[in-house]
Coordinates of C-alpha atoms in Angstrom, one line a residue:
M252 CA -16.9 -121.2 -1.5
N253 CA -16.6 -118.0 0.6
S254 CA -19.0 -117.3 3.4
R255 CA -21.0 -114.6 1.5
I256 CA -21.7 -117.1 -1.5
Q257 CA -22.5 -119.9 1.0
G258 CA -24.9 -117.6 2.7
L259 CA -26.6 -116.8 -0.4
V260 CA -26.9 -120.5 -1.4
E261 CA -28.4 -121.3 2.1
R262 CA -31.0 -118.5 1.8
A263 CA -31.8 -119.7 -1.7
R264 CA -32.4 -123.3 -0.3
L265 CA -34.6 -121.8 2.4
E266 CA -36.7 -119.9 0.1
G267 CA -37.0 -122.8 -2.2
D268 CA -38.2 -124.9 0.6
R269 CA -40.8 -122.3 1.3
G270 CA -42.0 -122.4 -2.2
K271 CA -40.6 -119.0 -3.2
L272 CA -38.7 -120.1 -6.3
E273 CA -38.3 -116.8 -7.8
K274 CA -36.6 -115.4 -4.7
A275 CA -34.4 -118.6 -4.5
E276 CA -33.4 -118.0 -8.2
E277 CA -32.5 -114.4 -7.4
Y278 CA -30.2 -115.4 -4.5
L279 CA -28.4 -118.0 -6.6
L280 CA -28.0 -115.8 -9.7
R281 CA -26.5 -113.2 -7.4
A282 CA -24.1 -115.8 -5.9
I283 CA -23.1 -116.8 -9.4
Q284 CA -22.5 -113.2 -10.4
N285 CA -20.6 -112.3 -7.2
T286 CA -18.0 -115.0 -7.3
S287 CA -14.8 -115.1 -9.4
K288 CA -14.4 -118.8 -9.0
A289 CA -16.4 -121.8 -10.1
C290 CA -19.4 -122.4 -8.0
P291 CA -20.8 -125.9 -8.9
V292 CA -23.1 -125.9 -5.9
C293 CA -24.7 -122.7 -7.2
H294 CA -25.3 -124.1 -10.7
R295 CA -26.7 -127.3 -9.2
E296 CA -29.2 -125.5 -6.9
L297 CA -30.1 -123.3 -9.7
A298 CA -30.8 -126.1 -12.0
L299 CA -33.1 -127.7 -9.3
V300 CA -34.9 -124.4 -9.1
Y301 CA -35.5 -124.0 -12.8
E302 CA -36.7 -127.7 -12.9
S303 CA -39.2 -126.8 -10.3
E304 CA -40.3 -123.7 -12.3
N305 CA -40.5 -125.9 -15.4
K306 CA -37.9 -123.8 -17.1
Y307 CA -36.3 -126.8 -18.7
R308 CA -33.9 -125.0 -21.2
E309 CA -32.4 -123.0 -18.3
A310 CA -32.2 -126.1 -16.0
I311 CA -30.2 -127.9 -18.8
E312 CA -27.8 -125.0 -19.0
E313 CA -27.2 -125.0 -15.3
W314 CA -26.8 -128.8 -15.2
R315 CA -24.2 -128.5 -18.0
A316 CA -22.3 -125.7 -16.0
Y317 CA -22.4 -127.9 -12.9
A318 CA -20.9 -130.8 -15.0
R319 CA -18.1 -128.6 -16.4
E320 CA -17.3 -127.2 -13.0
S321 CA -17.4 -130.4 -11.0
P322 CA -17.5 -133.5 -13.3
E323 CA -17.0 -136.0 -10.6
N324 CA -20.0 -134.7 -8.5
A325 CA -22.0 -134.4 -11.8
A326 CA -21.5 -138.0 -12.4
A327 CA -22.5 -138.9 -8.8
D328 CA -25.6 -136.8 -9.3
Q329 CA -26.3 -138.2 -12.6
A330 CA -26.4 -134.8 -14.2
A331 CA -26.3 -136.3 -17.9
S332 CA -29.4 -138.4 -17.1
R333 CA -31.2 -135.3 -15.8
I334 CA -30.2 -133.4 -18.9
M335 CA -31.6 -136.2 -21.2
K336 CA -34.8 -136.3 -19.4
L337 CA -35.2 -132.5 -19.5
E338 CA -34.4 -132.4 -23.3
Q339 CA -37.3 -134.7 -23.8
K340 CA -39.8 -132.4 -22.2

């Protein structure tokens, strides 16, 4: 991940920690749009933001993107389990 994308992810985490979820979402969407490579961290962080915003359908899509881009990390983070729980909401 290049430094610009990493900076956007870090800003998104900071905004999320401050409770500014919409701003965090904006930073993460910008990071995803501005990279030509896979960005599993971006999708994971965006999934967490969407969960916090109760945007379950969007969260599921981001968890799926994360699992596609980084299957080994998704398994460790139990992405499939999170998807199943979100589908029940």
